[in-house]
């Protein structure tokens, strides 16, 4: 069944020490305040993964994820990190296809499809990001644009693989801007993503897949977004950098 997931994307923020403190705060507060059926994921800079995973190890609510990984198994790829490396730190998730990776590192749908397959083959859960620019939305092409991203990167997975993927819908115009999609805009896209999984796979596969919303989610707007029938959680950037804000979002579920 669809898991409730609140994932924090720290992006390129926090020194090791700051990251360790943040992770400890989240683990401690979550133990008392976050409902048992809400899963928290801390997606930290790669260099912090091992240290943060050793802090979250004792928690049954908090897991760790990377923000990216290579589509190659291993080899001469200076500066990259492999799926095996991510896994060996104790992390269990990996964000793939974040719009900042697509934009600044020219990641393509085909390359992301390879990354998703490799992550799944290693037992990592991909948090696959999709979402349109403002221009695409204003032209009325947002649904077809996102559908194309899913088709090109995910829809050649087997049903068994597909149901292990987590999808994050992150409209680019809402990321880090303070502008959030309205509940209707979020629900429309989440439903269309789920419908497209139903038509390419089946209702039972679609019923397994969590679809998270990302883009300026914060304590003040989380409750109404998370109340939408096809929203199964959030991918939180800015508001995940403060333990209190991150936990308040999880509590509003
Ligand atoms: P934001 O980032 O919450 O700061 O808008 C979300 C994301 O990029 O995952």
mmCIF file of C-alpha atoms in Angstrom, residues 18-195:
data_model
loop_
_atom_site.group_PDB
_atom_site.id
_atom_site.type_symbol
_atom_site.label_atom_id
_atom_site.label_comp_id
_atom_site.label_asym_id
_atom_site.label_seq_id
_atom_site.Cartn_x
_atom_site.Cartn_y
_atom_site.Cartn_z
ATOM 1 C CA UNK A 18 25.637 20.766 11.472
ATOM 2 C CA UNK A 19 24.191 17.820 9.569
ATOM 3 C CA UNK A 20 24.830 15.459 12.472
ATOM 4 C CA UNK A 21 23.088 17.830 14.900
ATOM 5 C CA UNK A 22 20.114 18.233 12.594
ATOM 6 C CA UNK A 23 19.804 14.460 12.139
ATOM 7 C CA UNK A 24 20.006 13.864 15.913
ATOM 8 C CA UNK A 25 17.304 16.454 16.550
ATOM 9 C CA UNK A 26 15.018 14.911 13.937
ATOM 10 C CA UNK A 27 15.537 11.385 15.326
ATOM 11 C CA UNK A 28 14.898 12.495 18.911
ATOM 12 C CA UNK A 29 11.835 14.621 18.249
ATOM 13 C CA UNK A 30 10.349 12.144 15.746
ATOM 14 C CA UNK A 31 10.454 9.366 18.354
ATOM 15 C CA UNK A 32 7.970 11.264 20.532
ATOM 16 C CA UNK A 33 5.974 13.319 18.090
ATOM 17 C CA UNK A 34 5.652 11.672 14.668
ATOM 18 C CA UNK A 35 2.936 9.069 13.995
ATOM 19 C CA UNK A 36 4.130 5.498 13.533
ATOM 20 C CA UNK A 37 2.870 5.287 9.938
ATOM 21 C CA UNK A 38 4.824 8.341 8.721
ATOM 22 C CA UNK A 39 8.270 7.546 7.310
ATOM 23 C CA UNK A 40 10.918 10.270 7.405
ATOM 24 C CA UNK A 41 13.867 10.310 5.021
ATOM 25 C CA UNK A 42 16.886 12.612 5.299
ATOM 26 C CA UNK A 43 18.523 13.134 1.899
ATOM 27 C CA UNK A 44 21.885 14.547 2.861
ATOM 28 C CA UNK A 45 24.959 15.621 0.920
ATOM 29 C CA UNK A 46 26.795 12.426 -0.110
ATOM 30 C CA UNK A 47 29.718 13.187 2.142
ATOM 31 C CA UNK A 48 27.448 13.061 5.238
ATOM 32 C CA UNK A 49 25.598 9.850 4.439
ATOM 33 C CA UNK A 50 27.590 7.433 6.611
ATOM 34 C CA UNK A 51 27.656 9.717 9.636
ATOM 35 C CA UNK A 52 23.948 10.509 9.395
ATOM 36 C CA UNK A 53 23.037 6.850 8.790
ATOM 37 C CA UNK A 54 24.791 5.887 12.004
ATOM 38 C CA UNK A 55 22.624 8.426 13.853
ATOM 39 C CA UNK A 56 19.361 7.218 12.292
ATOM 40 C CA UNK A 57 20.219 3.517 12.700
ATOM 41 C CA UNK A 58 18.488 3.341 16.072
ATOM 42 C CA UNK A 59 15.297 4.930 14.701
ATOM 43 C CA UNK A 60 12.445 2.983 13.157
ATOM 44 C CA UNK A 61 11.016 6.213 11.700
ATOM 45 C CA UNK A 62 13.975 7.915 10.049
ATOM 46 C CA UNK A 63 15.930 6.654 7.015
ATOM 47 C CA UNK A 64 18.682 8.205 4.934
ATOM 48 C CA UNK A 65 18.944 8.901 1.221
ATOM 49 C CA UNK A 66 21.428 10.304 -1.272
ATOM 50 C CA UNK A 67 20.587 13.196 -3.623
ATOM 51 C CA UNK A 68 22.039 11.589 -6.736
ATOM 52 C CA UNK A 69 24.157 8.651 -7.940
ATOM 53 C CA UNK A 70 25.913 7.589 -11.115
ATOM 54 C CA UNK A 71 24.273 5.467 -13.794
ATOM 55 C CA UNK A 72 27.562 3.512 -13.955
ATOM 56 C CA UNK A 73 28.391 0.651 -11.610
ATOM 57 C CA UNK A 74 31.989 1.735 -10.904
ATOM 58 C CA UNK A 75 35.096 2.955 -12.687
ATOM 59 C CA UNK A 76 36.820 6.097 -13.907
ATOM 60 C CA UNK A 77 34.129 8.687 -13.116
ATOM 61 C CA UNK A 78 35.932 11.239 -10.972
ATOM 62 C CA UNK A 79 33.721 12.905 -8.417
ATOM 63 C CA UNK A 80 30.742 10.568 -8.915
ATOM 64 C CA UNK A 81 29.272 8.163 -6.402
ATOM 65 C CA UNK A 82 27.940 4.713 -7.175
ATOM 66 C CA UNK A 83 24.805 2.904 -6.019
ATOM 67 C CA UNK A 84 26.965 0.413 -4.085
ATOM 68 C CA UNK A 85 28.703 3.280 -2.291
ATOM 69 C CA UNK A 86 25.381 4.847 -1.327
ATOM 70 C CA UNK A 87 24.111 1.502 -0.066
ATOM 71 C CA UNK A 88 27.304 0.813 1.870
ATOM 72 C CA UNK A 89 26.781 3.951 3.986
ATOM 73 C CA UNK A 90 23.484 2.591 5.332
ATOM 74 C CA UNK A 91 21.337 4.804 3.081
ATOM 75 C CA UNK A 92 18.273 3.197 1.536
ATOM 76 C CA UNK A 93 16.867 5.928 -0.749
ATOM 77 C CA UNK A 94 18.258 8.022 -3.582
ATOM 78 C CA UNK A 95 16.737 11.129 -5.173
ATOM 79 C CA UNK A 96 16.990 10.850 -8.966
ATOM 80 C CA UNK A 97 16.106 13.466 -11.546
ATOM 81 C CA UNK A 98 15.785 16.485 -9.295
ATOM 82 C CA UNK A 99 15.207 19.525 -11.511
ATOM 83 C CA UNK A 100 18.472 21.064 -10.270
ATOM 84 C CA UNK A 101 20.367 17.997 -11.537
ATOM 85 C CA UNK A 102 18.443 18.113 -14.829
ATOM 86 C CA UNK A 103 19.142 21.823 -15.255
ATOM 87 C CA UNK A 104 22.724 22.265 -13.988
ATOM 88 C CA UNK A 105 24.079 18.847 -14.968
ATOM 89 C CA UNK A 106 22.034 18.232 -18.092
ATOM 90 C CA UNK A 107 20.623 14.954 -16.845
ATOM 91 C CA UNK A 108 18.338 13.434 -19.446
ATOM 92 C CA UNK A 109 15.267 11.222 -19.160
ATOM 93 C CA UNK A 110 17.178 8.317 -20.739
ATOM 94 C CA UNK A 111 20.119 8.667 -18.337
ATOM 95 C CA UNK A 112 17.680 8.872 -15.413
ATOM 96 C CA UNK A 113 16.006 5.694 -16.618
ATOM 97 C CA UNK A 114 19.412 3.962 -16.352
ATOM 98 C CA UNK A 115 19.962 5.382 -12.868
ATOM 99 C CA UNK A 116 16.539 4.193 -11.707
ATOM 100 C CA UNK A 117 17.185 0.660 -13.008
ATOM 101 C CA UNK A 118 20.595 0.496 -11.373
ATOM 102 C CA UNK A 119 19.277 1.819 -8.041
ATOM 103 C CA UNK A 120 16.474 -0.772 -8.046
ATOM 104 C CA UNK A 121 18.839 -3.598 -8.954
ATOM 105 C CA UNK A 122 20.911 -2.731 -5.878
ATOM 106 C CA UNK A 123 17.924 -2.490 -3.547
ATOM 107 C CA UNK A 124 17.869 1.306 -3.219
ATOM 108 C CA UNK A 125 14.500 3.058 -3.406
ATOM 109 C CA UNK A 126 14.543 5.756 -6.089
ATOM 110 C CA UNK A 127 12.741 9.012 -5.269
ATOM 111 C CA UNK A 128 12.159 9.961 -8.888
ATOM 112 C CA UNK A 129 11.452 13.659 -9.449
ATOM 113 C CA UNK A 130 9.372 15.102 -12.260
ATOM 114 C CA UNK A 131 7.804 18.491 -12.864
ATOM 115 C CA UNK A 132 7.294 21.282 -15.361
ATOM 116 C CA UNK A 133 8.549 24.854 -15.771
ATOM 117 C CA UNK A 134 6.205 27.830 -15.442
ATOM 118 C CA UNK A 135 6.343 28.326 -19.190
ATOM 119 C CA UNK A 136 5.171 24.767 -19.813
ATOM 120 C CA UNK A 137 2.340 25.166 -17.305
ATOM 121 C CA UNK A 138 1.223 28.474 -18.760
ATOM 122 C CA UNK A 139 1.112 26.889 -22.189
ATOM 123 C CA UNK A 140 -1.201 24.236 -20.718
ATOM 124 C CA UNK A 141 1.263 21.418 -21.442
ATOM 125 C CA UNK A 142 2.133 20.415 -17.861
ATOM 126 C CA UNK A 143 0.277 17.108 -17.796
ATOM 127 C CA UNK A 144 1.720 15.861 -21.069
ATOM 128 C CA UNK A 145 5.213 17.102 -20.145
ATOM 129 C CA UNK A 146 5.279 15.175 -16.858
ATOM 130 C CA UNK A 147 3.776 12.133 -18.522
ATOM 131 C CA UNK A 148 6.590 12.211 -21.062
ATOM 132 C CA UNK A 149 9.197 12.313 -18.258
ATOM 133 C CA UNK A 150 7.593 9.255 -16.657
ATOM 134 C CA UNK A 151 7.293 7.396 -19.943
ATOM 135 C CA UNK A 152 10.900 8.047 -20.945
ATOM 136 C CA UNK A 153 12.480 7.203 -17.570
ATOM 137 C CA UNK A 154 10.165 4.734 -15.846
ATOM 138 C CA UNK A 155 7.629 3.020 -18.027
ATOM 139 C CA UNK A 156 9.914 0.348 -19.376
ATOM 140 C CA UNK A 157 10.404 -1.007 -15.853
ATOM 141 C CA UNK A 158 8.685 -4.290 -15.041
ATOM 142 C CA UNK A 159 5.593 -4.039 -12.818
ATOM 143 C CA UNK A 160 7.604 -5.551 -9.986
ATOM 144 C CA UNK A 161 10.299 -2.874 -10.352
ATOM 145 C CA UNK A 162 7.831 -0.049 -10.888
ATOM 146 C CA UNK A 163 5.981 -0.634 -7.650
ATOM 147 C CA UNK A 164 9.193 -0.019 -5.708
ATOM 148 C CA UNK A 165 9.629 3.490 -7.125
ATOM 149 C CA UNK A 166 8.589 6.606 -5.213
ATOM 150 C CA UNK A 167 7.640 9.571 -7.406
ATOM 151 C CA UNK A 168 7.989 13.215 -6.390
ATOM 152 C CA UNK A 169 6.030 15.795 -8.367
ATOM 153 C CA UNK A 170 7.946 19.041 -8.059
ATOM 154 C CA UNK A 171 6.738 21.913 -10.239
ATOM 155 C CA UNK A 172 9.939 23.841 -10.961
ATOM 156 C CA UNK A 173 8.191 27.188 -10.487
ATOM 157 C CA UNK A 174 7.418 26.220 -6.873
ATOM 158 C CA UNK A 175 10.904 25.035 -5.855
ATOM 159 C CA UNK A 176 12.626 27.436 -3.490
ATOM 160 C CA UNK A 177 10.365 30.274 -4.642
ATOM 161 C CA UNK A 178 7.909 30.386 -1.731
ATOM 162 C CA UNK A 179 5.133 29.817 -4.297
ATOM 163 C CA UNK A 180 3.324 26.535 -3.705
ATOM 164 C CA UNK A 181 1.058 24.677 -6.105
ATOM 165 C CA UNK A 182 -2.567 25.053 -5.035
ATOM 166 C CA UNK A 183 -4.186 21.950 -3.632
ATOM 167 C CA UNK A 184 -6.150 21.613 -6.905
ATOM 168 C CA UNK A 185 -3.020 21.912 -9.032
ATOM 169 C CA UNK A 186 -1.197 19.328 -6.900
ATOM 170 C CA UNK A 187 -4.126 16.896 -6.826
ATOM 171 C CA UNK A 188 -4.715 17.233 -10.588
ATOM 172 C CA UNK A 189 -1.120 16.289 -11.367
ATOM 173 C CA UNK A 190 -0.856 13.543 -8.757
ATOM 174 C CA UNK A 191 -4.052 11.965 -10.054
ATOM 175 C CA UNK A 192 -2.850 12.195 -13.616
ATOM 176 C CA UNK A 193 0.448 10.514 -12.620
ATOM 177 C CA UNK A 194 -1.466 7.743 -10.870
ATOM 178 C CA UNK A 195 -3.858 7.324 -13.814
#
